[in-house]
């Protein structure tokens, strides 16, 4: 679930009313929303994205266009760019040892999570793992992926909002993702997970 602290973590209040009984993998607050009724987004593993417009007191599912509703809604991370664009990553699902093609990918919303659009369709990946967005330009995104019984692992970059992607790094079979320096967007830190 989601917890809220108003005293710097000394005490916590459960604010999970309306959330499914699934792992909440990330929470994002819209800093431009009113302080008395913050807009908050949460990614729920296997359930998609939920939104609150009252500081987390109640939640509503907002997953239209996200993943594959009957197959894979394994939402694992949300990022809100400072221009208001939301991004959500749906990661891999394996059934009977095989990766499922329906659902995994990076999705974008420009209307406050009312609708989502798959932005790496031109570079579909079976096992996307993490991503980051250039703090100065929401069209520039880095997306990490691991091999899924193939050689598609690596770090991918788009500078046109997902229309085209280029693999900019491959350091082994299991690329996790990247972090863009908040003040120096040309500095990108790559993380890998090798077994």
XYZ file of N, CA and C in Angstrom:
585
model
N 0.812 -1.203 0.000
C 0.000 0.000 0.000
C 0.846 1.254 0.000
N 0.227 2.356 0.356
C 0.904 3.656 0.406
C 0.728 4.218 1.802
N 1.806 4.742 2.334
C 1.759 5.395 3.631
C 2.108 6.864 3.495
N 1.544 7.699 4.380
C 1.788 9.140 4.365
C 2.338 9.574 5.720
N 3.425 10.327 5.685
C 3.977 10.926 6.893
C 3.993 12.432 6.722
N 3.537 13.146 7.745
C 3.569 14.611 7.716
C 4.543 15.156 8.762
N 5.334 14.244 9.344
C 6.319 14.671 10.349
C 7.698 14.080 10.055
N 8.048 14.073 8.775
C 9.368 13.639 8.310
C 9.670 12.181 8.662
N 8.650 11.337 8.638
C 8.852 9.913 8.815
C 8.774 9.401 10.235
N 8.464 10.266 11.193
C 8.344 9.814 12.581
C 7.117 8.922 12.744
N 5.994 9.331 12.172
C 4.774 8.522 12.212
C 4.217 8.401 10.793
N 3.423 7.364 10.587
C 2.873 7.078 9.266
C 1.393 6.753 9.369
N 0.663 7.118 8.312
C -0.762 6.817 8.205
C -0.976 6.025 6.917
N -1.728 4.942 7.008
C -2.044 4.144 5.835
C -3.044 4.904 4.969
N -2.675 5.141 3.715
C -3.564 5.860 2.790
C -3.807 4.998 1.553
N -4.211 3.763 1.774
C -4.344 2.800 0.685
C -5.787 2.530 0.272
N -6.731 3.339 0.747
C -8.138 3.116 0.417
C -8.349 3.182 -1.096
N -8.797 2.087 -1.676
C -9.031 2.038 -3.118
C -7.913 1.398 -3.901
N -6.780 1.103 -3.258
C -5.680 0.434 -3.945
C -5.864 -1.079 -3.867
N -5.396 -1.798 -4.885
C -5.524 -3.258 -4.853
C -4.513 -3.861 -3.882
N -4.734 -5.095 -3.446
C -3.784 -5.753 -2.547
C -2.584 -6.313 -3.323
N -1.864 -5.437 -3.960
C -0.684 -5.785 -4.765
C 0.475 -4.893 -4.340
N 1.718 -5.281 -4.660
C 2.846 -4.415 -4.332
C 2.733 -3.062 -5.044
N 2.918 -2.000 -4.285
C 2.990 -0.659 -4.870
C 4.464 -0.381 -5.116
N 4.840 -0.292 -6.376
C 6.259 -0.263 -6.732
C 6.831 1.141 -6.866
N 5.987 2.144 -7.037
C 6.476 3.527 -7.066
C 5.326 4.481 -6.800
N 5.678 5.631 -6.249
C 4.704 6.678 -5.946
C 5.289 8.004 -6.417
N 4.470 8.804 -7.089
C 4.909 10.106 -7.595
C 3.898 11.167 -7.183
N 4.397 12.278 -6.663
C 3.548 13.398 -6.269
C 3.676 14.502 -7.316
N 2.556 15.062 -7.710
C 2.559 16.220 -8.609
C 2.805 17.465 -7.764
N 3.999 18.070 -7.832
C 4.301 19.209 -6.975
C 3.540 20.478 -7.346
N 2.888 20.472 -8.508
C 2.116 21.654 -8.910
C 0.675 21.597 -8.412
N 0.277 20.476 -7.840
C -1.091 20.351 -7.324
C -1.210 21.076 -5.988
N -2.434 21.470 -5.594
C -2.611 22.201 -4.334
C -2.135 21.393 -3.135
N -1.480 22.043 -2.191
C -0.936 21.350 -1.024
C -2.011 20.636 -0.219
N -3.208 21.208 -0.172
C -4.272 20.600 0.627
C -4.937 19.422 -0.076
N -4.654 19.231 -1.368
C -5.245 18.105 -2.106
C -4.281 17.664 -3.208
N -3.148 17.164 -2.788
C -2.114 16.756 -3.731
C -2.611 15.659 -4.680
N -2.137 15.749 -5.927
C -2.342 14.679 -6.882
C -1.159 13.723 -6.774
N -1.489 12.439 -6.606
C -0.472 11.408 -6.403
C -0.766 10.253 -7.354
N 0.299 9.671 -7.903
C 0.176 8.513 -8.789
C 0.931 7.344 -8.161
N 0.394 6.146 -8.306
C 1.045 4.952 -7.781
C 0.986 3.847 -8.834
N 2.103 3.124 -8.984
C 2.103 1.954 -9.856
C 1.900 0.716 -8.994
N 0.938 -0.095 -9.380
C 0.604 -1.314 -8.655
C 0.977 -2.512 -9.521
N 1.882 -3.341 -9.022
C 2.358 -4.486 -9.789
C 1.193 -5.419 -10.100
N 1.059 -5.752 -11.362
C -0.006 -6.598 -11.911
C -1.355 -5.899 -12.017
N -1.431 -4.621 -11.670
C -2.712 -3.909 -11.703
C -2.684 -2.600 -12.488
N -1.512 -2.019 -12.741
C -1.444 -0.777 -13.502
C -1.219 0.450 -12.639
N -1.847 1.558 -13.032
C -1.629 2.853 -12.378
C -2.898 3.305 -11.668
N -2.701 3.896 -10.492
C -3.789 4.481 -9.713
C -3.470 5.939 -9.436
N -4.535 6.750 -9.326
C -4.377 8.189 -9.125
C -5.220 8.642 -7.943
N -4.654 9.559 -7.167
C -5.386 10.193 -6.073
C -5.340 11.699 -6.279
N -6.458 12.359 -6.051
C -6.491 13.826 -6.137
C -6.785 14.447 -4.777
N -6.649 13.629 -3.730
C -6.870 14.145 -2.376
C -5.739 13.732 -1.429
N -4.511 13.750 -1.965
C -3.353 13.466 -1.141
C -3.227 12.024 -0.709
N -3.854 11.109 -1.418
C -3.743 9.699 -1.100
C -4.856 9.155 -0.232
N -5.860 9.961 0.035
C -6.965 9.471 0.873
C -7.845 8.481 0.121
N -7.943 8.630 -1.191
C -8.699 7.698 -2.026
C -8.003 7.580 -3.373
N -8.219 6.455 -4.039
C -7.509 6.153 -5.283
C -8.483 5.638 -6.337
N -8.166 5.941 -7.609
C -8.953 5.478 -8.746
C -7.990 4.898 -9.780
N -8.348 3.763 -10.363
C -7.505 3.150 -11.389
C -7.499 4.008 -12.642
N -6.308 4.227 -13.195
C -6.131 5.041 -14.411
C -5.160 4.325 -15.339
N -5.643 3.280 -15.994
C -4.759 2.425 -16.786
C -5.220 2.216 -18.222
N -6.065 3.081 -18.744
C -6.550 2.921 -20.120
C -5.377 3.050 -21.094
N -5.145 2.001 -21.867
C -4.064 1.991 -22.846
C -2.755 1.450 -22.304
N -2.708 1.113 -21.029
C -1.474 0.650 -20.392
C -1.383 -0.867 -20.436
N -0.250 -1.385 -20.879
C 0.002 -2.817 -20.856
C -1.016 -3.616 -21.642
N -1.241 -4.845 -21.177
C -2.239 -5.736 -21.772
C -3.148 -6.181 -20.635
N -4.331 -5.566 -20.479
C -5.178 -5.791 -19.306
C -5.435 -7.245 -18.936
N -5.618 -8.114 -19.897
C -5.908 -9.511 -19.566
C -4.650 -10.369 -19.469
N -3.485 -9.761 -19.780
C -2.249 -10.548 -19.819
C -1.168 -10.011 -18.894
N -0.778 -8.748 -19.085
C 0.360 -8.211 -18.338
C 0.141 -6.742 -18.000
N -0.030 -6.483 -16.704
C -0.136 -5.110 -16.188
C 0.893 -4.906 -15.080
N 2.078 -5.462 -15.259
C 3.110 -5.431 -14.224
C 3.816 -4.079 -14.197
N 3.068 -3.063 -13.827
C 3.607 -1.698 -13.738
C 4.652 -1.649 -12.629
N 5.851 -1.225 -12.982
C 6.913 -1.266 -11.978
C 7.511 0.098 -11.655
N 7.262 1.106 -12.474
C 7.806 2.428 -12.146
C 7.056 3.521 -12.876
N 6.846 4.625 -12.159
C 6.256 5.833 -12.747
C 7.245 6.980 -12.564
N 7.327 7.817 -13.575
C 8.082 9.077 -13.486
C 7.173 10.185 -13.989
N 7.171 11.302 -13.281
C 6.487 12.507 -13.755
C 7.538 13.538 -14.114
N 7.579 13.897 -15.396
C 8.510 14.928 -15.846
C 8.007 16.284 -15.375
N 8.899 17.227 -15.256
C 8.486 18.547 -14.764
C 7.536 19.272 -15.706
N 7.452 18.815 -16.975
C 6.474 19.422 -17.887
C 5.086 18.779 -17.744
N 4.951 17.837 -16.807
C 3.663 17.200 -16.548
C 3.474 15.859 -17.229
N 4.360 15.491 -18.135
C 4.254 14.204 -18.823
C 4.521 13.071 -17.836
N 3.682 12.056 -17.889
C 3.863 10.865 -17.060
C 4.390 9.720 -17.911
N 5.241 8.906 -17.307
C 5.757 7.700 -17.948
C 5.565 6.538 -16.992
N 5.234 5.373 -17.536
C 5.095 4.167 -16.716
C 5.703 2.991 -17.475
N 6.502 2.207 -16.767
C 7.109 1.023 -17.358
C 6.351 -0.222 -16.917
N 5.971 -1.043 -17.887
C 5.408 -2.362 -17.624
C 6.497 -3.367 -17.971
N 6.891 -4.172 -16.991
C 8.015 -5.080 -17.196
C 7.558 -6.455 -17.667
N 8.525 -7.356 -17.801
C 8.290 -8.658 -18.427
C 7.387 -9.576 -17.613
N 6.782 -10.493 -18.322
C 6.013 -11.579 -17.727
C 6.436 -12.864 -18.427
N 6.708 -13.894 -17.634
C 7.038 -15.203 -18.192
C 5.940 -16.200 -17.826
N 5.530 -16.977 -18.813
C 4.583 -18.067 -18.582
C 5.174 -19.332 -19.182
N 5.223 -20.369 -18.369
C 5.791 -21.645 -18.803
C 7.191 -21.472 -19.385
N 7.983 -20.563 -18.773
C 9.360 -20.356 -19.187
C 9.557 -19.468 -20.401
N 8.464 -18.970 -20.959
C 8.556 -18.126 -22.151
C 8.110 -16.707 -21.829
N 8.763 -15.723 -22.446
C 8.386 -14.327 -22.273
C 7.130 -14.023 -23.078
N 6.191 -13.337 -22.457
C 4.932 -12.961 -23.108
C 5.128 -11.632 -23.821
N 4.768 -11.578 -25.082
C 5.001 -10.370 -25.884
C 3.984 -9.267 -25.613
N 2.802 -9.618 -25.130
C 1.754 -8.619 -24.924
C 1.974 -7.877 -23.601
N 2.061 -6.558 -23.677
C 2.082 -5.743 -22.462
C 3.357 -5.035 -22.103
N 4.540 -5.713 -22.156
C 5.722 -5.011 -21.660
C 6.081 -3.820 -22.539
N 6.539 -2.750 -21.892
C 6.963 -1.582 -22.649
C 6.891 -0.319 -21.825
N 7.281 0.766 -22.443
C 7.245 2.078 -21.817
C 6.041 2.836 -22.368
N 5.252 3.389 -21.449
C 4.015 4.074 -21.805
C 4.070 5.524 -21.325
N 3.390 6.394 -22.078
C 3.391 7.824 -21.761
C 1.955 8.328 -21.680
N 1.731 9.263 -20.745
C 0.449 9.947 -20.651
C 0.693 11.446 -20.602
N -0.053 12.171 -21.411
C 0.038 13.633 -21.412
C -1.236 14.267 -20.884
N -2.139 13.437 -20.326
C -3.411 13.963 -19.833
C -3.693 13.519 -18.394
N -2.642 13.473 -17.581
C -2.831 13.149 -16.177
C -3.274 11.725 -15.920
N -2.794 10.797 -16.736
C -3.069 9.358 -16.612
C -4.457 8.952 -17.087
N -5.176 9.835 -17.764
C -6.477 9.449 -18.318
C -6.308 8.447 -19.453
N -5.217 8.555 -20.190
C -4.928 7.596 -21.257
C -3.417 7.430 -21.376
N -3.016 6.231 -21.803
C -1.600 5.884 -21.941
C -1.323 5.416 -23.362
N -0.106 5.687 -23.842
C 0.296 5.300 -25.193
C 1.666 4.625 -25.135
N 1.766 3.495 -25.828
C 2.998 2.698 -25.873
C 4.002 3.433 -26.748
N 5.123 3.868 -26.162
C 6.048 4.702 -26.936
C 7.275 3.965 -27.460
N 7.489 2.720 -27.064
C 8.622 1.998 -27.662
C 8.148 0.894 -28.608
N 7.019 1.129 -29.225
C 6.464 0.143 -30.154
C 7.412 -0.109 -31.323
N 8.156 0.917 -31.746
C 9.097 0.728 -32.855
C 10.332 -0.048 -32.424
N 10.535 -0.192 -31.116
C 11.636 -0.978 -30.560
C 11.064 -1.824 -29.416
N 10.180 -2.737 -29.771
C 9.538 -3.576 -28.759
C 10.574 -4.429 -28.042
N 10.434 -4.529 -26.722
C 11.366 -5.287 -25.895
C 10.573 -6.237 -25.007
N 11.018 -7.468 -24.906
C 10.318 -8.440 -24.073
C 10.608 -8.247 -22.587
N 11.804 -7.696 -22.243
C 12.168 -7.566 -20.840
C 12.719 -6.174 -20.523
N 11.904 -5.134 -20.656
C 12.348 -3.808 -20.216
C 12.420 -3.793 -18.691
N 13.449 -3.124 -18.145
C 13.663 -3.218 -16.702
C 13.563 -1.887 -15.967
N 14.040 -0.808 -16.564
C 13.983 0.492 -15.891
C 14.242 1.574 -16.925
N 14.005 2.823 -16.535
C 14.161 3.928 -17.476
C 14.396 5.227 -16.717
N 14.796 6.240 -17.451
C 14.864 7.592 -16.912
C 14.610 8.569 -18.051
N 14.225 9.778 -17.667
C 13.860 10.815 -18.634
C 14.786 12.006 -18.430
N 15.226 12.596 -19.529
C 16.049 13.805 -19.471
C 15.275 14.882 -18.731
N 15.841 15.456 -17.661
C 15.094 16.449 -16.880
C 14.764 17.725 -17.649
N 15.461 17.969 -18.755
C 15.211 19.184 -19.532
C 14.327 18.948 -20.743
N 14.141 17.683 -21.138
C 13.398 17.393 -22.368
C 12.721 16.033 -22.242
N 11.404 16.017 -22.105
C 10.698 14.747 -21.916
C 10.655 13.898 -23.182
N 11.157 14.407 -24.298
C 11.239 13.591 -25.511
C 12.463 12.681 -25.489
N 13.426 12.978 -24.598
C 14.640 12.175 -24.500
C 14.516 11.220 -23.317
N 14.524 9.930 -23.643
C 14.293 8.890 -22.644
C 15.325 7.785 -22.829
N 15.785 7.227 -21.718
C 16.689 6.085 -21.726
C 15.936 4.885 -21.156
N 15.991 3.763 -21.861
C 15.246 2.570 -21.483
C 16.183 1.370 -21.450
N 16.281 0.732 -20.285
C 17.137 -0.435 -20.142
C 16.358 -1.719 -20.347
N 17.041 -2.718 -20.914
C 16.407 -4.018 -21.144
C 17.438 -5.128 -21.002
N 16.959 -6.294 -20.626
C 17.808 -7.478 -20.540
C 17.441 -8.451 -21.649
N 18.376 -9.344 -21.933
C 18.101 -10.384 -22.915
C 16.930 -11.241 -22.428
N 16.090 -11.619 -23.360
C 14.952 -12.489 -23.065
C 15.019 -13.659 -24.036
N 16.049 -14.496 -23.844
C 16.359 -15.583 -24.777
C 16.633 -15.021 -26.172
N 17.209 -13.824 -26.181
C 17.572 -13.146 -27.426
C 18.739 -12.222 -27.087
N 19.100 -11.347 -27.967
C 20.216 -10.428 -27.717
C 19.740 -8.980 -27.751
N 18.552 -8.717 -27.191
C 18.015 -7.360 -27.244
C 18.402 -6.521 -26.031
N 19.115 -7.093 -25.070
C 19.492 -6.349 -23.878
C 20.392 -5.168 -24.194
N 20.327 -4.153 -23.329
C 21.162 -2.971 -23.503
C 20.420 -1.722 -23.084
N 21.044 -0.601 -23.310
C 20.428 0.683 -23.007
C 20.017 1.355 -24.312
N 18.741 1.721 -24.403
C 18.192 2.356 -25.595
C 17.876 3.816 -25.301
N 17.969 4.634 -26.340
C 17.713 6.071 -26.184
C 16.817 6.551 -27.314
N 15.862 7.409 -26.954
C 15.081 8.128 -27.955
C 15.218 9.620 -27.701
N 15.233 10.395 -28.754
C 15.249 11.855 -28.623
C 14.035 12.476 -29.307
N 13.130 11.616 -29.791
C 11.941 12.108 -30.484
C 10.657 11.565 -29.855
N 10.706 11.351 -28.558
C 9.513 10.919 -27.842
C 9.115 9.482 -28.070
N 10.021 8.666 -28.596
C 9.737 7.250 -28.780
C 9.472 6.830 -30.203
N 9.475 7.756 -31.150
C 9.259 7.372 -32.550
C 10.387 6.463 -33.029
N 11.623 6.795 -32.654
C 12.783 5.968 -33.006
C 13.650 5.769 -31.770
N 14.346 4.632 -31.736
C 15.222 4.272 -30.621
C 16.566 3.796 -31.165
N 17.625 4.063 -30.410
C 18.961 3.592 -30.744
C 19.553 2.910 -29.519
N 20.132 1.740 -29.718
C 20.831 1.112 -28.596
C 22.171 1.816 -28.438
N 22.377 2.446 -27.294
C 23.590 3.240 -27.063
C 24.602 2.514 -26.192
N 24.212 1.404 -25.573
C 25.162 0.634 -24.764
C 24.682 -0.799 -24.646
N 25.652 -1.700 -24.657
C 25.391 -3.105 -24.336
C 26.600 -3.607 -23.567
N 26.462 -3.725 -22.284
C 27.550 -4.179 -21.416
C 27.109 -5.459 -20.730
N 26.970 -6.515 -21.487
C 26.496 -7.768 -20.945
C 25.040 -8.004 -21.281
N 24.503 -9.090 -20.755
C 23.159 -9.516 -21.131
C 22.061 -8.887 -20.290
N 22.416 -8.300 -19.141
C 21.394 -7.783 -18.244
C 21.618 -6.314 -17.911
N 21.114 -5.451 -18.759
C 21.136 -4.015 -18.483
C 19.910 -3.688 -17.641
N 20.118 -2.981 -16.549
C 18.973 -2.633 -15.723
C 18.362 -1.322 -16.179
N 19.157 -0.269 -16.208
C 18.626 1.019 -16.636
C 19.680 2.089 -16.531
N 19.222 3.330 -16.473
C 20.139 4.459 -16.425
C 19.532 5.569 -15.580
N 20.397 6.420 -15.094
C 19.973 7.611 -14.375
C 20.635 8.813 -15.028
N 19.833 9.816 -15.332
C 20.352 11.036 -15.946
C 20.657 12.035 -14.829
N 21.832 12.643 -14.895
C 22.218 13.650 -13.901
C 21.201 14.794 -13.941
N 20.658 15.214 -12.779
C 19.590 16.212 -12.788
C 19.995 17.593 -13.303
N 21.286 17.919 -13.241
C 21.723 19.234 -13.724
C 22.629 19.161 -14.947
N 23.094 17.961 -15.265
C 23.975 17.768 -16.419
C 23.432 16.609 -17.247
N 22.434 16.871 -18.100
C 21.762 15.785 -18.823
C 22.674 14.958 -19.725
N 23.854 15.482 -20.054
C 24.782 14.690 -20.859
C 25.479 13.615 -20.038
N 25.347 13.689 -18.701
C 25.909 12.659 -17.835
C 24.834 11.606 -17.578
N 25.096 10.392 -18.018
C 24.147 9.299 -17.848
C 24.873 8.149 -17.159
N 24.275 7.651 -16.089
C 24.860 6.554 -15.334
C 24.132 5.259 -15.676
N 24.874 4.259 -16.118
C 24.311 2.987 -16.536
C 24.451 1.970 -15.412
N 23.398 1.210 -15.157
C 23.503 0.121 -14.189
C 23.189 -1.200 -14.876
N 23.981 -2.215 -14.521
C 23.780 -3.540 -15.099
C 23.632 -4.552 -13.973
N 22.958 -5.655 -14.265
C 22.806 -6.734 -13.289
C 23.176 -8.027 -13.969
N 24.327 -8.533 -13.672
C 24.802 -9.779 -14.287
C 24.707 -10.909 -13.277
N 24.227 -12.064 -13.722
C 24.164 -13.216 -12.836
C 25.377 -14.101 -13.015
